[in-house]
Tab-separated table of C-alpha atoms and ligand atoms in Angstrom:
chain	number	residue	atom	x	y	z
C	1	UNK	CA	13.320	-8.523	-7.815
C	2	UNK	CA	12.144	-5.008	-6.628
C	3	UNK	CA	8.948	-4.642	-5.503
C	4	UNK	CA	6.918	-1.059	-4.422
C	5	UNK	CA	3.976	-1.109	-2.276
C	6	UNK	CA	1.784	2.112	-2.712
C	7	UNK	CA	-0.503	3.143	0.527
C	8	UNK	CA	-2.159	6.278	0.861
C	9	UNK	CA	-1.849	6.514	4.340
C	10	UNK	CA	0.729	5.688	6.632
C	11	UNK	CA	-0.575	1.880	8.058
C	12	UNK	CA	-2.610	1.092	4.577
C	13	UNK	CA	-0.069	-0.831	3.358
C	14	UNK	CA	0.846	-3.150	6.396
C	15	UNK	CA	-2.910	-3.158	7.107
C	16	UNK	CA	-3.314	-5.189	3.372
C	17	UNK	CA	-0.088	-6.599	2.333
C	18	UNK	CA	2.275	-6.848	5.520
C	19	UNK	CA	2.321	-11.047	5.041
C	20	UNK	CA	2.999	-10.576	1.275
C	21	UNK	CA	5.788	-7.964	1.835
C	22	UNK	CA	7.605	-9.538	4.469
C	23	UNK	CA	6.955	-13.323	1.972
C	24	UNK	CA	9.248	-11.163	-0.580
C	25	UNK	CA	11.784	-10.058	2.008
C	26	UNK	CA	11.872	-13.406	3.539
C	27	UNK	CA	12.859	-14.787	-0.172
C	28	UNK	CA	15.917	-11.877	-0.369
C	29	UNK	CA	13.535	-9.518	-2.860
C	30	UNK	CA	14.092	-5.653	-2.110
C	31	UNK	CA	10.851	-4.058	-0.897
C	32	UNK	CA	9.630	-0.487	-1.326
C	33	UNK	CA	7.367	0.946	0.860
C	34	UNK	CA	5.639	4.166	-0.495
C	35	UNK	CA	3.467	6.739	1.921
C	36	UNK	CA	1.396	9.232	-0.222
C	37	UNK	CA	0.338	11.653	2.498
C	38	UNK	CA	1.584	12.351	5.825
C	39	UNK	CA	-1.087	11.306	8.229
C	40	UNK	CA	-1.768	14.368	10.258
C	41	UNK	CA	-5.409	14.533	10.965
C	42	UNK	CA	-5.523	10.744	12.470
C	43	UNK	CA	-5.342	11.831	16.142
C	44	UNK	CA	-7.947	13.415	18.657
C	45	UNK	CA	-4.966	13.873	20.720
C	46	UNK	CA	-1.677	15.828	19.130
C	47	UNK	CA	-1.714	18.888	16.835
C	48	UNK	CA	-1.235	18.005	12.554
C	49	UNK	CA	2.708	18.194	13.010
C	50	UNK	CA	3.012	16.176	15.991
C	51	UNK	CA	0.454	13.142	15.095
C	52	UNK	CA	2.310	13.919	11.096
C	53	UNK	CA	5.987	13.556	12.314
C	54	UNK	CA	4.740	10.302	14.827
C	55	UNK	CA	3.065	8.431	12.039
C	56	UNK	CA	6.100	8.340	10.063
C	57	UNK	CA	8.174	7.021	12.755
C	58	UNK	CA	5.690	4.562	13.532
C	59	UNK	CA	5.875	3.846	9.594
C	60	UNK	CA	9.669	3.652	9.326
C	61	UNK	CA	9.822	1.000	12.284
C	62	UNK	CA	7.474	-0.830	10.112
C	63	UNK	CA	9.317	-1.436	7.395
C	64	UNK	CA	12.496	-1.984	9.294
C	65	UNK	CA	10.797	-4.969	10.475
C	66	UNK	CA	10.668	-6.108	7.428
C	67	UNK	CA	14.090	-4.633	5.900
C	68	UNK	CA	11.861	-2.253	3.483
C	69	UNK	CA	13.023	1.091	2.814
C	70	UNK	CA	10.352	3.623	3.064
C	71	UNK	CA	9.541	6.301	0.993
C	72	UNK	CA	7.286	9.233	2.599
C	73	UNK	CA	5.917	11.529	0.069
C	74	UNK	CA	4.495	13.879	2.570
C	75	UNK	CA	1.239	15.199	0.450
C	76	UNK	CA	-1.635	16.278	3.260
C	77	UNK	CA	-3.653	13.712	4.242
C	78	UNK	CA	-7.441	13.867	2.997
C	79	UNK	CA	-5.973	16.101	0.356
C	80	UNK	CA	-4.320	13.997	-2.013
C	81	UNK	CA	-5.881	15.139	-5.674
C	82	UNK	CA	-4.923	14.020	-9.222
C	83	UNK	CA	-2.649	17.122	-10.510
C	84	UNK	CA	0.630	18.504	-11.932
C	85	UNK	CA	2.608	17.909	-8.924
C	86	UNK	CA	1.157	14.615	-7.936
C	87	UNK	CA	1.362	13.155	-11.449
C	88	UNK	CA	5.012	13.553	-11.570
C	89	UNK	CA	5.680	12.745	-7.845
C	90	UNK	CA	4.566	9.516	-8.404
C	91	UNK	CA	6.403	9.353	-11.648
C	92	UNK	CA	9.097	10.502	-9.939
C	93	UNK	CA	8.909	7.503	-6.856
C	94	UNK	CA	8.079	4.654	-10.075
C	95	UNK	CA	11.693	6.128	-11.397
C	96	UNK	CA	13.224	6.327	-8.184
C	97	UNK	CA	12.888	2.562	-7.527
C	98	UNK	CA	12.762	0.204	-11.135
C	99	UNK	CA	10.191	-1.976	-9.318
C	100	UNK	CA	9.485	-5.247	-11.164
C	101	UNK	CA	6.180	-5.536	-9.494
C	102	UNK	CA	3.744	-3.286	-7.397
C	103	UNK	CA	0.824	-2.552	-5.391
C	104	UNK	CA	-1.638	-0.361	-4.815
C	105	UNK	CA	-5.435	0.095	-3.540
C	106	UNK	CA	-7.739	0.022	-6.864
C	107	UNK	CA	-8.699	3.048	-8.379
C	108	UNK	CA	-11.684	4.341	-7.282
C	109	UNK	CA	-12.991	1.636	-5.265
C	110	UNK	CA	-12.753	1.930	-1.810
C	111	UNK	CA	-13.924	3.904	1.571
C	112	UNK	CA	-11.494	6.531	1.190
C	113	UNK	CA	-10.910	9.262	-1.216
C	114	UNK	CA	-7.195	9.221	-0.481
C	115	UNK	CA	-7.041	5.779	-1.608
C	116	UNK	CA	-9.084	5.476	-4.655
C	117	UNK	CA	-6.812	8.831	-5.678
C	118	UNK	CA	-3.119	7.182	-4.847
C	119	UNK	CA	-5.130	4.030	-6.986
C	120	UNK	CA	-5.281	6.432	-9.914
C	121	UNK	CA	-2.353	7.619	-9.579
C	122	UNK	CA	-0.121	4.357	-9.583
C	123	UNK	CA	-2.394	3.413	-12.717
C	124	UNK	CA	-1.413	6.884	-14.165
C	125	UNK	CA	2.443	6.925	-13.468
C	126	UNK	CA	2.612	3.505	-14.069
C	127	UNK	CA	3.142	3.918	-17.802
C	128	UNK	CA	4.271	7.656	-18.058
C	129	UNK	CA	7.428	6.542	-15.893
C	130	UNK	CA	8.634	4.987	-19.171
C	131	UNK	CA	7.725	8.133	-21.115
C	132	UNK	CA	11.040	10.023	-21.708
C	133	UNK	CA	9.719	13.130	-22.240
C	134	UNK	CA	7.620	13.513	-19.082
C	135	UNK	CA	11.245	14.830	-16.820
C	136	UNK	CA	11.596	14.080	-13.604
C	137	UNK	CA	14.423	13.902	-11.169
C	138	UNK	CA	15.463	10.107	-11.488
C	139	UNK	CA	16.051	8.354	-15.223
C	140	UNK	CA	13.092	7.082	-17.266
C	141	UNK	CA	12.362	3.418	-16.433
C	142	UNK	CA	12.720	0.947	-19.498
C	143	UNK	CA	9.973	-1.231	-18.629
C	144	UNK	CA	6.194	-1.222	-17.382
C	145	UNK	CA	6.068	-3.106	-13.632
C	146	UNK	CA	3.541	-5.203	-12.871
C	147	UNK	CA	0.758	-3.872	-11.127
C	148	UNK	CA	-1.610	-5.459	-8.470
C	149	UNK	CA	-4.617	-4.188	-6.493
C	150	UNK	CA	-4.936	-5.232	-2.779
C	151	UNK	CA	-8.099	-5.346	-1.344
C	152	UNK	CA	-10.822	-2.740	0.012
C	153	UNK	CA	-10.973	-1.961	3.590
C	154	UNK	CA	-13.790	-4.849	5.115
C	155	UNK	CA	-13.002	-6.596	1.403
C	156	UNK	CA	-16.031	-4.500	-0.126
C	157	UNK	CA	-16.837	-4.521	-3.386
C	158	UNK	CA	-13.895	-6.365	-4.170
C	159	UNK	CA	-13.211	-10.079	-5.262
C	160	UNK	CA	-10.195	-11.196	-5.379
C	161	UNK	CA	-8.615	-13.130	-8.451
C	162	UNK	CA	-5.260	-14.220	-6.826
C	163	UNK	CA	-4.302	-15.206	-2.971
C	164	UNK	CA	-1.123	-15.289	-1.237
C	165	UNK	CA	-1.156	-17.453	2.014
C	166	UNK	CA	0.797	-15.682	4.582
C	167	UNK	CA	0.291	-17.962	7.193
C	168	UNK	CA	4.015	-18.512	8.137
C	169	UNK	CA	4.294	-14.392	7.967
C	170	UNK	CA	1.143	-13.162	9.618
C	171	UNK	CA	2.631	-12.701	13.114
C	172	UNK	CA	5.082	-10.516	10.925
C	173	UNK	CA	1.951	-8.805	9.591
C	174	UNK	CA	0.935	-7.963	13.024
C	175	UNK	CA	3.656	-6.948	14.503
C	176	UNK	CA	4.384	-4.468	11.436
C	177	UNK	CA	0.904	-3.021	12.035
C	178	UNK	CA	1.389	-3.024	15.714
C	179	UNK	CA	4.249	-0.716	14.926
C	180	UNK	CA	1.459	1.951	14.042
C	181	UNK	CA	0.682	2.435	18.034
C	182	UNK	CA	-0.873	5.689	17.626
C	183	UNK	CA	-3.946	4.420	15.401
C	184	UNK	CA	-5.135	0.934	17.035
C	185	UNK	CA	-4.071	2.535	20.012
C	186	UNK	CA	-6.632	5.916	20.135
C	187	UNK	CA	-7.688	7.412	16.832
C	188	UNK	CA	-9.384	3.995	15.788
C	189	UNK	CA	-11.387	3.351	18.404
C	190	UNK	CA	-11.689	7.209	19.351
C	191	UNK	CA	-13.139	7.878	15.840
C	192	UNK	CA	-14.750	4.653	14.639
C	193	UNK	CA	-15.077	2.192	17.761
C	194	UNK	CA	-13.367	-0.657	16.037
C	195	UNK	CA	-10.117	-2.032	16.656
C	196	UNK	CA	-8.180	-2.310	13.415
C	197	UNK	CA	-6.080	-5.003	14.381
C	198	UNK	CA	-8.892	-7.104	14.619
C	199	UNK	CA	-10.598	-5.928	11.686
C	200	UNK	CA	-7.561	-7.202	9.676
C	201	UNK	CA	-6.911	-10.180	11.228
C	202	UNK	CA	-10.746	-10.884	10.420
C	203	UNK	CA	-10.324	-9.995	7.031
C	204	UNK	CA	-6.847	-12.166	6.772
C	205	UNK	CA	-9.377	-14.801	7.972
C	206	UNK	CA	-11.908	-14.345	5.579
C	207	UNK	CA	-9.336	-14.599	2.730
C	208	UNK	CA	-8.009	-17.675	4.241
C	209	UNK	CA	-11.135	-19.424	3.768
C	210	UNK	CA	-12.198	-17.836	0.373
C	211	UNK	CA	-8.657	-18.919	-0.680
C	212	UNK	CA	-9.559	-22.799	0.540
C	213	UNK	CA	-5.973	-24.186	0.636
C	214	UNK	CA	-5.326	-26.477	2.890
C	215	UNK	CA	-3.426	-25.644	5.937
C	216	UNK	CA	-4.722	-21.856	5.246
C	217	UNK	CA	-5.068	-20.141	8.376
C	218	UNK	CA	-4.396	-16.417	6.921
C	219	UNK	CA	-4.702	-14.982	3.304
C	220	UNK	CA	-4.115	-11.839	1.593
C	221	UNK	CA	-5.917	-11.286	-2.098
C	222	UNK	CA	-4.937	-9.524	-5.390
C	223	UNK	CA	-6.446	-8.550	-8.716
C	224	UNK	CA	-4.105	-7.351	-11.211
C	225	UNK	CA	-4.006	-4.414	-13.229
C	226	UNK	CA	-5.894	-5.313	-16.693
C	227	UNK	CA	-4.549	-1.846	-18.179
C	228	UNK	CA	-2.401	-1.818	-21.403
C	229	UNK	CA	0.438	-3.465	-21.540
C	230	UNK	CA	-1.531	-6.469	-20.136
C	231	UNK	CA	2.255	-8.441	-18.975
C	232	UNK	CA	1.270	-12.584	-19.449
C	233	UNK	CA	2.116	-14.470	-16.753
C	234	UNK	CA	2.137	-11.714	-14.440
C	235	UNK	CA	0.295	-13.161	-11.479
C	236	UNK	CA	3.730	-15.149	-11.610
C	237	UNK	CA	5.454	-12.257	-10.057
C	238	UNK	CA	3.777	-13.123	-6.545
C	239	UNK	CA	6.092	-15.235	-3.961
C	240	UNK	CA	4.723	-18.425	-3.406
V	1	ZN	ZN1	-5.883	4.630	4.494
């Protein structure tokens, strides 16, 4: 199975999903990790280019962890907008990969404009990636993926409808996110006074115990995608 993880920013993704990604890799799936902008203003520290071209080291070591590939898409972070180019880039990425299922933040529901935009997006290109029509570099994809929502930053305004237990991968988790030195290092607690790798292994937690399986520790929650074509037995797609 191929599976593509959408994050707006470099970290979003192993911030939300790291246990579920590295479930999938642990059970031989191919995993997709896709950056929508580059990550250059998170720094009080280095210039755009130099905090831009350290993020996406600290992003590829991530997914090496993990044995994902990672796609960077490069568009300028806090300026990520629903147009021409965009559209088809993330056409382009849906094309580039065949995923089977995928992941996103939910439109238009979270902290962060850049997220609730990449949301859209994914929503958007989801379906147009089968349109033939609409060209892009790679071939038109044959099928509609799957499509899952991970949660809000602080799980706000969001509940989930599916939970994947990541216990036996959370160390993975945070060790993927520890990868991302430069942001629970200094621009997290520089710009916000919080420590993000405590904020998601709080909120890891929290899903645990909203989850209530036994032998829970950590959790990570899911809604899916209730668009058109609605696939049955979709929730199916996540690893057990
Ligand atoms: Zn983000």
């Amino acid at each position: 199975m191929k599976v593509l993880a959408f994050g707006a920013h470099p970290d979003d993704v192993e911030f939300q999903i790291g246990g579920t990604l590295a479930k999938y890799a642990n059970q031989g799936h191919e995993v997709y990790i896709a950056v929508a902008t580059d990550g250059c203003i998170g720094s009080y520290r280095h210039t755009k280019e130099e905090i831009a071209q350290i993020r996406h080291k600290e992003a590829q070591n991530a997914a090496e962890l993990i044995g994902a590939k990672l796609i960077w898409m490069g568009f300028e972070d806090e300026f990520l907008f629903d147009n021409r180019e965009s559209r088809l880039k993330f056409i382009d990425v849906i094309r580039s990969v065949r995923p089977d299922v995928m992941f996103s933040h939910e439109p238009y529901n979270d902290y962060n404009q850049d997220h609730d935009i990449t949301g859209y997006l994914v929503f958007t290109a989801r379906i147009l990636s089968s349109v033939k029509l609409i060209e892009t570099e790679h071939e038109v994809c044959a099928k509609v993926p799957a499509l899952f929502y991970y949660t809000t930053l602080g799980i706000i305004n969001f509940v989930p409808e599916y939970y994947v237990d990541i216990t036996d991968t959370f160390e993975t988790k945070k060790q993927m996110f520890l990868c991302h030195e430069s942001q629970h290092g200094d621009w997290c607690r520089d710009a916000f006074g919080v420590s993000y790798l405590e904020m998601s292994e709080n909120e890891s937690r929290l899903l645990a115990t909203q989850a209530g399986t036994p032998g829970c520790s950590y959790a990570e929650g899911f809604k899916i995608c209730k668009g058109w074509p609605t696939i049955a037995g979709a929730y199916k797609l996540l690893p057990q």
